[in-house]
PDB file of C-alpha atoms in Angstrom:
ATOM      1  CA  UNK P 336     161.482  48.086-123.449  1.00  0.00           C
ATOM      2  CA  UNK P 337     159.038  45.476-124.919  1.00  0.00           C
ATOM      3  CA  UNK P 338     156.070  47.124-125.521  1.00  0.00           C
ATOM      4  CA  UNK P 339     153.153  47.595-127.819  1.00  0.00           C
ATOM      5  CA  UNK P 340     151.628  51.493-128.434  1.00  0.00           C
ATOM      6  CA  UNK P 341     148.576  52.645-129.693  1.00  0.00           C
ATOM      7  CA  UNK P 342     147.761  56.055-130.796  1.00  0.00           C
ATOM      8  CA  UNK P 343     145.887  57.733-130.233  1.00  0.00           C
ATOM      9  CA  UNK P 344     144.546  56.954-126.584  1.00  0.00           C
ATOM     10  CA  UNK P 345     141.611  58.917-126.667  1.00  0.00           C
ATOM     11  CA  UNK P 346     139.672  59.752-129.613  1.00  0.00           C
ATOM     12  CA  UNK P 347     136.404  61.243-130.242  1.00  0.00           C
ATOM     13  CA  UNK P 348     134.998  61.676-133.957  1.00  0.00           C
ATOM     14  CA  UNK P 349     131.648  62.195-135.799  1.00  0.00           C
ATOM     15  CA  UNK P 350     129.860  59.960-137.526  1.00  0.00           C
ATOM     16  CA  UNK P 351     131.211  58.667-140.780  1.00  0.00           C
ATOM     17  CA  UNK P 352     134.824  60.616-141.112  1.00  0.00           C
ATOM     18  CA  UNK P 353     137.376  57.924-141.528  1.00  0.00           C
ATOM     19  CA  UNK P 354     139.856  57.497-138.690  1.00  0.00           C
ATOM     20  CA  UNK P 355     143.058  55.112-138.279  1.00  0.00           C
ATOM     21  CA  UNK P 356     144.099  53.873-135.184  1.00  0.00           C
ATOM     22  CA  UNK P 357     147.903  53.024-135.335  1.00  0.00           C
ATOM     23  CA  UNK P 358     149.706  50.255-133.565  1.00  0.00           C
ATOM     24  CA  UNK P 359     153.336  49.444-132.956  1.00  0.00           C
ATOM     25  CA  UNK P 360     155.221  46.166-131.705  1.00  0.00           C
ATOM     26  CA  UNK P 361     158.993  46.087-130.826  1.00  0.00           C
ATOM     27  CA  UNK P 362     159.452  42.256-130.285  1.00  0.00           C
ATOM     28  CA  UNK P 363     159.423  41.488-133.660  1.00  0.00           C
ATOM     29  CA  UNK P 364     156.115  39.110-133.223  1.00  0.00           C
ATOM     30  CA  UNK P 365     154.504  36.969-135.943  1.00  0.00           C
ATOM     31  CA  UNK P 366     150.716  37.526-134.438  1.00  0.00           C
ATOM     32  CA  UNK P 367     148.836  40.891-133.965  1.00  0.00           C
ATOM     33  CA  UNK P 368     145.666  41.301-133.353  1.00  0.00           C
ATOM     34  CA  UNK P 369     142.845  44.160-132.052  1.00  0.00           C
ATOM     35  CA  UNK P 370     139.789  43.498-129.674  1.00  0.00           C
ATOM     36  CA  UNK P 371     137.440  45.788-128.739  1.00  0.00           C
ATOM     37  CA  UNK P 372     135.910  45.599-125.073  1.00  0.00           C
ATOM     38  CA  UNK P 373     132.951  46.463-124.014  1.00  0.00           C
ATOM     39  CA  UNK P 374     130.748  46.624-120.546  1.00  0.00           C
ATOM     40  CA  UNK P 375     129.533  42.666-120.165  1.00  0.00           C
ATOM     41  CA  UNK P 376     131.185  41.408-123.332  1.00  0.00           C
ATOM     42  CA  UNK P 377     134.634  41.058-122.375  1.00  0.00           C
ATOM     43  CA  UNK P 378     137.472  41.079-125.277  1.00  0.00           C
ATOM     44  CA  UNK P 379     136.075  40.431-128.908  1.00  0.00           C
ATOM     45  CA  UNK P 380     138.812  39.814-131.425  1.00  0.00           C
ATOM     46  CA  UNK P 381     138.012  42.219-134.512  1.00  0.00           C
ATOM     47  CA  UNK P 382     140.752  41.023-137.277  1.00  0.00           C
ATOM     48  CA  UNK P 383     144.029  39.121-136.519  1.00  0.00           C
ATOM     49  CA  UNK P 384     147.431  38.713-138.985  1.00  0.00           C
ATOM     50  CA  UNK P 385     149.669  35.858-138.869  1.00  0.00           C
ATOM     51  CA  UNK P 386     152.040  37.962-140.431  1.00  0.00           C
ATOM     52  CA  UNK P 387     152.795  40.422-143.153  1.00  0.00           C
ATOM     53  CA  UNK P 388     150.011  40.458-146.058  1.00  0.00           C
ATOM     54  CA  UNK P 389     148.560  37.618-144.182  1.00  0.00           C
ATOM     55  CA  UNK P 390     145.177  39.122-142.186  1.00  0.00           C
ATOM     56  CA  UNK P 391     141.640  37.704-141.325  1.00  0.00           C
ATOM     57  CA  UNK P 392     138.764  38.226-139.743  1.00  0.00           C
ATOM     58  CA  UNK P 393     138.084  37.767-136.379  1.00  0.00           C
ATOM     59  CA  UNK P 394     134.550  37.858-134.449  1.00  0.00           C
ATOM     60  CA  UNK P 395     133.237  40.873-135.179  1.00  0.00           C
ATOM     61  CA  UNK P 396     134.902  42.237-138.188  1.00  0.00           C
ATOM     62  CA  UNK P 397     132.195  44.640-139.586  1.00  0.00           C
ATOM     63  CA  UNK P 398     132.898  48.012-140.061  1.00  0.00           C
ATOM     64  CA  UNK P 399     136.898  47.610-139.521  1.00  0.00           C
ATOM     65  CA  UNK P 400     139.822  47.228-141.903  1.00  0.00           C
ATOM     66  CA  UNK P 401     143.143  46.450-141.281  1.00  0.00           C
ATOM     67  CA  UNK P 402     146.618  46.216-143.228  1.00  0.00           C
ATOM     68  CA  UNK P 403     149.992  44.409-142.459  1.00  0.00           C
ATOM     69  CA  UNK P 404     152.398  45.745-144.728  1.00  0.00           C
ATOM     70  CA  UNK P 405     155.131  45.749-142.250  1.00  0.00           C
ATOM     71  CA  UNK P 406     155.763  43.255-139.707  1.00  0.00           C
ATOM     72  CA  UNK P 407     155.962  45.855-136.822  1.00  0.00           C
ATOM     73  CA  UNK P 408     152.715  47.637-137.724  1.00  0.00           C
ATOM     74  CA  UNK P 409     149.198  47.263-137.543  1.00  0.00           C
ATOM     75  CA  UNK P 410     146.957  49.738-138.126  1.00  0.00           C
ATOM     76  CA  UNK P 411     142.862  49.639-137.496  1.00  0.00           C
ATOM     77  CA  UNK P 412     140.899  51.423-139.815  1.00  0.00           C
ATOM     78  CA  UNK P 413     137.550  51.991-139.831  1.00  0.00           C
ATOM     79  CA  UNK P 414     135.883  53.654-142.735  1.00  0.00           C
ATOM     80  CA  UNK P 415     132.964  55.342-141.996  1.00  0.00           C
ATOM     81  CA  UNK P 416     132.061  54.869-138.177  1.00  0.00           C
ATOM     82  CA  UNK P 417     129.108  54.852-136.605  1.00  0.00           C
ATOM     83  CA  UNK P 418     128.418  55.359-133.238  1.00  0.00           C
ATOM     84  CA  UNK P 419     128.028  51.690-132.354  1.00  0.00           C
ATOM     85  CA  UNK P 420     131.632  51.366-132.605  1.00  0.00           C
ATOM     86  CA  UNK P 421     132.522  53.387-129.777  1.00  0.00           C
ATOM     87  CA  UNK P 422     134.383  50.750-127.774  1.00  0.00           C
ATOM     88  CA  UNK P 423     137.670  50.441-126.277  1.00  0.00           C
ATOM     89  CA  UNK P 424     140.366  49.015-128.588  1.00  0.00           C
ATOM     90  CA  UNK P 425     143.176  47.146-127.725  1.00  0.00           C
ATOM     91  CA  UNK P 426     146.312  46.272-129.884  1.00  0.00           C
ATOM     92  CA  UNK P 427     148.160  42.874-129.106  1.00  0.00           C
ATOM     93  CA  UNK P 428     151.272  40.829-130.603  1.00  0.00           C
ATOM     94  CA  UNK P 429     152.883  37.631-129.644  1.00  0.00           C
ATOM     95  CA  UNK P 430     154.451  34.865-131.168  1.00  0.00           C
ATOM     96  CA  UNK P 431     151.453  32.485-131.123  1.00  0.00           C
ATOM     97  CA  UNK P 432     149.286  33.513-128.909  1.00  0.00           C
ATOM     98  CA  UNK P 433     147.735  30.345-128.140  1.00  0.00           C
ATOM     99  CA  UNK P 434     150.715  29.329-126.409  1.00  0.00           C
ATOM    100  CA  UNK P 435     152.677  32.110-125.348  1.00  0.00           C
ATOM    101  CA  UNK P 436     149.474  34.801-125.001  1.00  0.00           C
ATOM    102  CA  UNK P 437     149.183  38.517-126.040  1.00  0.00           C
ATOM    103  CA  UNK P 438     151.335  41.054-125.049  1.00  0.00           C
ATOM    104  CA  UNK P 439     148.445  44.444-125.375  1.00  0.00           C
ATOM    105  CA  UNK P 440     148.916  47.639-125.754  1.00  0.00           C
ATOM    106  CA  UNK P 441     147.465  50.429-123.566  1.00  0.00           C
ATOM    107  CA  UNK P 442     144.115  51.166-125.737  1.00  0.00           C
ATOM    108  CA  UNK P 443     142.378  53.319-127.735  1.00  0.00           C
ATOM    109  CA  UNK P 444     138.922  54.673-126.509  1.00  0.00           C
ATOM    110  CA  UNK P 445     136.902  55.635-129.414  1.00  0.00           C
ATOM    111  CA  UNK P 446     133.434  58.180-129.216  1.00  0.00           C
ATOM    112  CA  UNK P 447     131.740  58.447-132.003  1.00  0.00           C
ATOM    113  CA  UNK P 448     129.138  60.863-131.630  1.00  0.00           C
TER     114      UNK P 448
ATOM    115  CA  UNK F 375     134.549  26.714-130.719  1.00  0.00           C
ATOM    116  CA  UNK F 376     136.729  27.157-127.436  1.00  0.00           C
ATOM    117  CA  UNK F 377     135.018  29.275-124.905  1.00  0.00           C
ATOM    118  CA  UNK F 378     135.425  30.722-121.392  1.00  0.00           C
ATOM    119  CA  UNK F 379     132.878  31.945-118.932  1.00  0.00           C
ATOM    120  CA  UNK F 380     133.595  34.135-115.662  1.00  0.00           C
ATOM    121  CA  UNK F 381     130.269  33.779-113.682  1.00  0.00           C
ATOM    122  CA  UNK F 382     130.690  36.296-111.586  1.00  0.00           C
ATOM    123  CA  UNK F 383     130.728  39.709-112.789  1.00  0.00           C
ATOM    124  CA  UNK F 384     131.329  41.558-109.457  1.00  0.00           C
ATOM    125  CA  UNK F 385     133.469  40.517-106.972  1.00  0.00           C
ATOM    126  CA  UNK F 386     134.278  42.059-103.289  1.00  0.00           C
ATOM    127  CA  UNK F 387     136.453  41.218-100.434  1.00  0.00           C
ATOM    128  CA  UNK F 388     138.275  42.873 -97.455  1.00  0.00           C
ATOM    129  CA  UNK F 389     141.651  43.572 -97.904  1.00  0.00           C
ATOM    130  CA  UNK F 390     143.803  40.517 -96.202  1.00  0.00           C
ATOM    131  CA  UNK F 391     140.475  38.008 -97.390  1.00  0.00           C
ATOM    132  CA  UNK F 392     141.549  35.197 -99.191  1.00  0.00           C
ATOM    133  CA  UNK F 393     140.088  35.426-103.176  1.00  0.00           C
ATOM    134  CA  UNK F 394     139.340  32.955-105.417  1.00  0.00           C
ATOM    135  CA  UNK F 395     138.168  33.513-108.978  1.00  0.00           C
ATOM    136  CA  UNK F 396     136.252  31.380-110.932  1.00  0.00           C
ATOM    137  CA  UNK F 397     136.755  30.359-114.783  1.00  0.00           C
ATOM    138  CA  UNK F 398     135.057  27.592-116.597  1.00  0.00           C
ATOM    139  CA  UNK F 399     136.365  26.448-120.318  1.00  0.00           C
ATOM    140  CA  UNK F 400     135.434  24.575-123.342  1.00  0.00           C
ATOM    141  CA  UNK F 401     137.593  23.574-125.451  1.00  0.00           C
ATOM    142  CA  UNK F 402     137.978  19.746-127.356  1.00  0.00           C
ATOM    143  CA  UNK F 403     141.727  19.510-126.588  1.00  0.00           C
ATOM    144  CA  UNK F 404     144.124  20.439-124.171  1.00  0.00           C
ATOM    145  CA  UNK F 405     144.105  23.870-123.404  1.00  0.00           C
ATOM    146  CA  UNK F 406     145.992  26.734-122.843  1.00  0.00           C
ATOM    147  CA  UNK F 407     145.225  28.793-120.069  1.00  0.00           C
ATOM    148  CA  UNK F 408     145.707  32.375-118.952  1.00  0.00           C
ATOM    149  CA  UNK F 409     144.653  35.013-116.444  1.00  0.00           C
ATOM    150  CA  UNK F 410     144.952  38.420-117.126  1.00  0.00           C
ATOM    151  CA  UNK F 411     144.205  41.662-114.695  1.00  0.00           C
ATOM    152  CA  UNK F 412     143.507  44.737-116.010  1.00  0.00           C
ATOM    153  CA  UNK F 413     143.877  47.636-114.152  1.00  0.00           C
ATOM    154  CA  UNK F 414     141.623  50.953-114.682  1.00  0.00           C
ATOM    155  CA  UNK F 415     142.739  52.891-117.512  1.00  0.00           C
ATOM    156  CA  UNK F 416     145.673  50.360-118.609  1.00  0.00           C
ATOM    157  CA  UNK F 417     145.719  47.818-120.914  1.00  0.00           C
ATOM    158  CA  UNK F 418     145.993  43.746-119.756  1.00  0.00           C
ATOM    159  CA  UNK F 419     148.597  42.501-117.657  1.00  0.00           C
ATOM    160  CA  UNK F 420     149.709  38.719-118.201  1.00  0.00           C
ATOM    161  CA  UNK F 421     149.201  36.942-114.120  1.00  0.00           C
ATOM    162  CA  UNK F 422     149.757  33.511-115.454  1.00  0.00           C
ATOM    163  CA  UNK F 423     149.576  30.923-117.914  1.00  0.00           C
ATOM    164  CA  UNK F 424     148.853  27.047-118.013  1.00  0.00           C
ATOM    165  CA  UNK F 425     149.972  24.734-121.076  1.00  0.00           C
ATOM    166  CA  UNK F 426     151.001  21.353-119.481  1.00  0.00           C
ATOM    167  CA  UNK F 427     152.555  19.513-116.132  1.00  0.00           C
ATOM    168  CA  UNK F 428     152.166  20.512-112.601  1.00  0.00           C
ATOM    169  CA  UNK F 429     148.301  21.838-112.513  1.00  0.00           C
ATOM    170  CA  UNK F 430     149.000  24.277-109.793  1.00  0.00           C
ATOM    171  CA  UNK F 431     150.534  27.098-111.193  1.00  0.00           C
ATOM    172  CA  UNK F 432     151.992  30.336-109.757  1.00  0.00           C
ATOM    173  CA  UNK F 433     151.913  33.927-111.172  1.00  0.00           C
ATOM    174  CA  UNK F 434     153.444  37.636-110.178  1.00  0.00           C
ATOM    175  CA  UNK F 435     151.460  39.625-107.872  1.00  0.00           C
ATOM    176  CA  UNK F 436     150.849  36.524-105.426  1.00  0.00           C
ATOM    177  CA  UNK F 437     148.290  35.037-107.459  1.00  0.00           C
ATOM    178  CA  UNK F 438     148.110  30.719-108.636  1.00  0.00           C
ATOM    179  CA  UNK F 439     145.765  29.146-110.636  1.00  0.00           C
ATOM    180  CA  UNK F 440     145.031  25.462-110.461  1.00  0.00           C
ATOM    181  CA  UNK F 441     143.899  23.455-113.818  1.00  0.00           C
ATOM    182  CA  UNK F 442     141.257  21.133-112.592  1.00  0.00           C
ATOM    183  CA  UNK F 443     140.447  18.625-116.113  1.00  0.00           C
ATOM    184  CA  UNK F 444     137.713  16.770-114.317  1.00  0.00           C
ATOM    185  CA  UNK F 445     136.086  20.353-113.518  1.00  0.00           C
ATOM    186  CA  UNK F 446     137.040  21.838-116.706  1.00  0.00           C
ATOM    187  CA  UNK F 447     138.034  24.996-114.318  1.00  0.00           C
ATOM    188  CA  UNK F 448     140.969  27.090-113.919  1.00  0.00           C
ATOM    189  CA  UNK F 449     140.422  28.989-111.051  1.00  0.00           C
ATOM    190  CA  UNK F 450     142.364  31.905-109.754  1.00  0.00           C
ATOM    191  CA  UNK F 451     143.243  32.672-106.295  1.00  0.00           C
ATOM    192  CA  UNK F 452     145.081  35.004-103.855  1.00  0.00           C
ATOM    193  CA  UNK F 453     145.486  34.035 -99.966  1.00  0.00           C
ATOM    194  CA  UNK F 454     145.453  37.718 -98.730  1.00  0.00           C
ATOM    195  CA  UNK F 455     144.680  40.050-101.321  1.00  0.00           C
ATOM    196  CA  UNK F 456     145.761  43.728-101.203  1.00  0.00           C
ATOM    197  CA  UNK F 457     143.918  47.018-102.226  1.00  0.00           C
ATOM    198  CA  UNK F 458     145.876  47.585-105.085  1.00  0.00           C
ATOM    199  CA  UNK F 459     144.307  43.897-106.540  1.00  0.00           C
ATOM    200  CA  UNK F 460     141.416  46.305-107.269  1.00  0.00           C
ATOM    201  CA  UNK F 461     140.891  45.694-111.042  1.00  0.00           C
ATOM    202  CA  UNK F 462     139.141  43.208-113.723  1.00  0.00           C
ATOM    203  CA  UNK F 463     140.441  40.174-114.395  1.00  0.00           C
ATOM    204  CA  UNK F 464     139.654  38.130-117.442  1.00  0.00           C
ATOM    205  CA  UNK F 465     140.340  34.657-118.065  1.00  0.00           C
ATOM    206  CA  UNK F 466     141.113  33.025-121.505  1.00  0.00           C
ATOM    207  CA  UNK F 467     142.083  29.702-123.451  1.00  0.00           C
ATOM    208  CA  UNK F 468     144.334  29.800-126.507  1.00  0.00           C
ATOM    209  CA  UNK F 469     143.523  27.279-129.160  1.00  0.00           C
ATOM    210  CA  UNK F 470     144.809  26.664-132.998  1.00  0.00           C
ATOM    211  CA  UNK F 471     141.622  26.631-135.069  1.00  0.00           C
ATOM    212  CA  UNK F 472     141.557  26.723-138.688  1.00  0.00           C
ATOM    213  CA  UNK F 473     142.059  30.031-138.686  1.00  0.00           C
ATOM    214  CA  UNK F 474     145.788  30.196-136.487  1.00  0.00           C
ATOM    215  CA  UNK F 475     146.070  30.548-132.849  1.00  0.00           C
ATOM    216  CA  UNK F 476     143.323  32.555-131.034  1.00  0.00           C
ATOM    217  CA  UNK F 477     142.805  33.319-127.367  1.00  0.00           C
ATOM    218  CA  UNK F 478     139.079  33.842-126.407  1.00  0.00           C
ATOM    219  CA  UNK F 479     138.532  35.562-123.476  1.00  0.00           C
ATOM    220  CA  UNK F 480     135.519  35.848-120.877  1.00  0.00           C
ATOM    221  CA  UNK F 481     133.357  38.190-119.842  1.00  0.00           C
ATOM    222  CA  UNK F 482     135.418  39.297-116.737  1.00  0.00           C
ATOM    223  CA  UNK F 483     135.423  39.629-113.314  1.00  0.00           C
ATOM    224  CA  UNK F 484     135.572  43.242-111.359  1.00  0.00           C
ATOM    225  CA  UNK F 485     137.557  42.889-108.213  1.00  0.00           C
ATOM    226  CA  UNK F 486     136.355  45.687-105.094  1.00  0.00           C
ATOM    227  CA  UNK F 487     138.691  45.610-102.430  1.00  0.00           C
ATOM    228  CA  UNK F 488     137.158  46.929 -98.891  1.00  0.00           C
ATOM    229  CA  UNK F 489     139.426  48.055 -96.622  1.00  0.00           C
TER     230      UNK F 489
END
């Protein structure tokens, strides 16, 4: 099955301890990307890749890193969190997205406390 | 920039009401269109897309969307909508910027279903 998976799907954490949120694609797409959504503000686009070792920033990049070292994976790290970034996170791939759209993943909700 | 805005926020009908969503765009080109519906707890669903031709097009679930230019709209609607339509549904346009394809996305609509 086509799909794109995110682990964890919950997650709470404290203030500052590093975390990585993992995602997967099986369709062998160019484009990932992770938003974070939030009450009133819709989807934000935090960092995008148009493929592997090729990633930029998005919208609201602060606070977040990301790596493409493999085309399938996508990982969304974020160094020392702070509580604003409790959010929910979603993963997405496609093969341009501004033509085809995202295929997402099922999220990641993220406390930090 | 491309952007998208859902003016309403909530949303509710009876179940077997007709719906129609609204979803204004700006974007300097011709754009791409989408509707997605997210259900609670799930991730985003593709409905349907627009990139070019016939301006009325149809989705799964029911649903059609009709590209008005003039309006600058892409509206979504549903002649009888059903309780499980309960969800959020978020328009967006895809563009290529300088920076590679991007879809921006709205704020959102929540969708209450009375039965």
């Amino acid at each position: 099955e086509a799909q794109v998976t995110q682990n964890p799907r919950y997650l709470i954490t404290v203030t500052g301890k590093k975390l990585t949120v993992t995602c997967s694609q099986n369709m062998n797409h160019e484009y990932m990307s992770w938003y974070r959504q939030d009450p009133g503000l819709g989807l934000r686009q935090i960092y995008y890749s148009m493929n592997v070792e090729v990633t930029d920033k998005g919208d609201v990049p602060e606070g977040y890193k990301v790596s493409r070292k493999e085309k399938r994976n996508f990982p969304l790290i974020l160094e020392s969190p702070s509580p604003n970034q409790t959010s929910l996170y979603f993963c997405a791939s496609s093969r341009q997205p501004s033509n085809y759209g995202y295929t997402f993943g099922s999220g990641t909700r993220l406390t930090v406390v | 920039a491309q952007s998208v805005t859902q003016p309403d926020i909530h949303i509710t009908v009876s179940e077997g009401a007709s719906l129609e969503l609204r979803c204004n765009y700006s974007y300097g080109a011709t754009p791409y269109l989408f509707w997605y519906v997210q259900s609670p707890g799930q991730g985003l669903q593709l409905l349907l897309k627009y990139f070019s031709g016939d301006t009325l097009v149809q989705g799964i679930k029911g649903f059609e969307a009709e590209f008005k230019r003039s309006q600058s709209s892409f509206n979504l609607r549903k002649p009888s909508v059903h309780w499980s339509d309960a969800a959020e549904y978020f328009c967006a346009v895809g563009a290529v910027t300088g920076g590679g394809n991007k879809l921006t996305f709205g704020t959102g609509t929540q969708l209450k279903v009375e039965l």
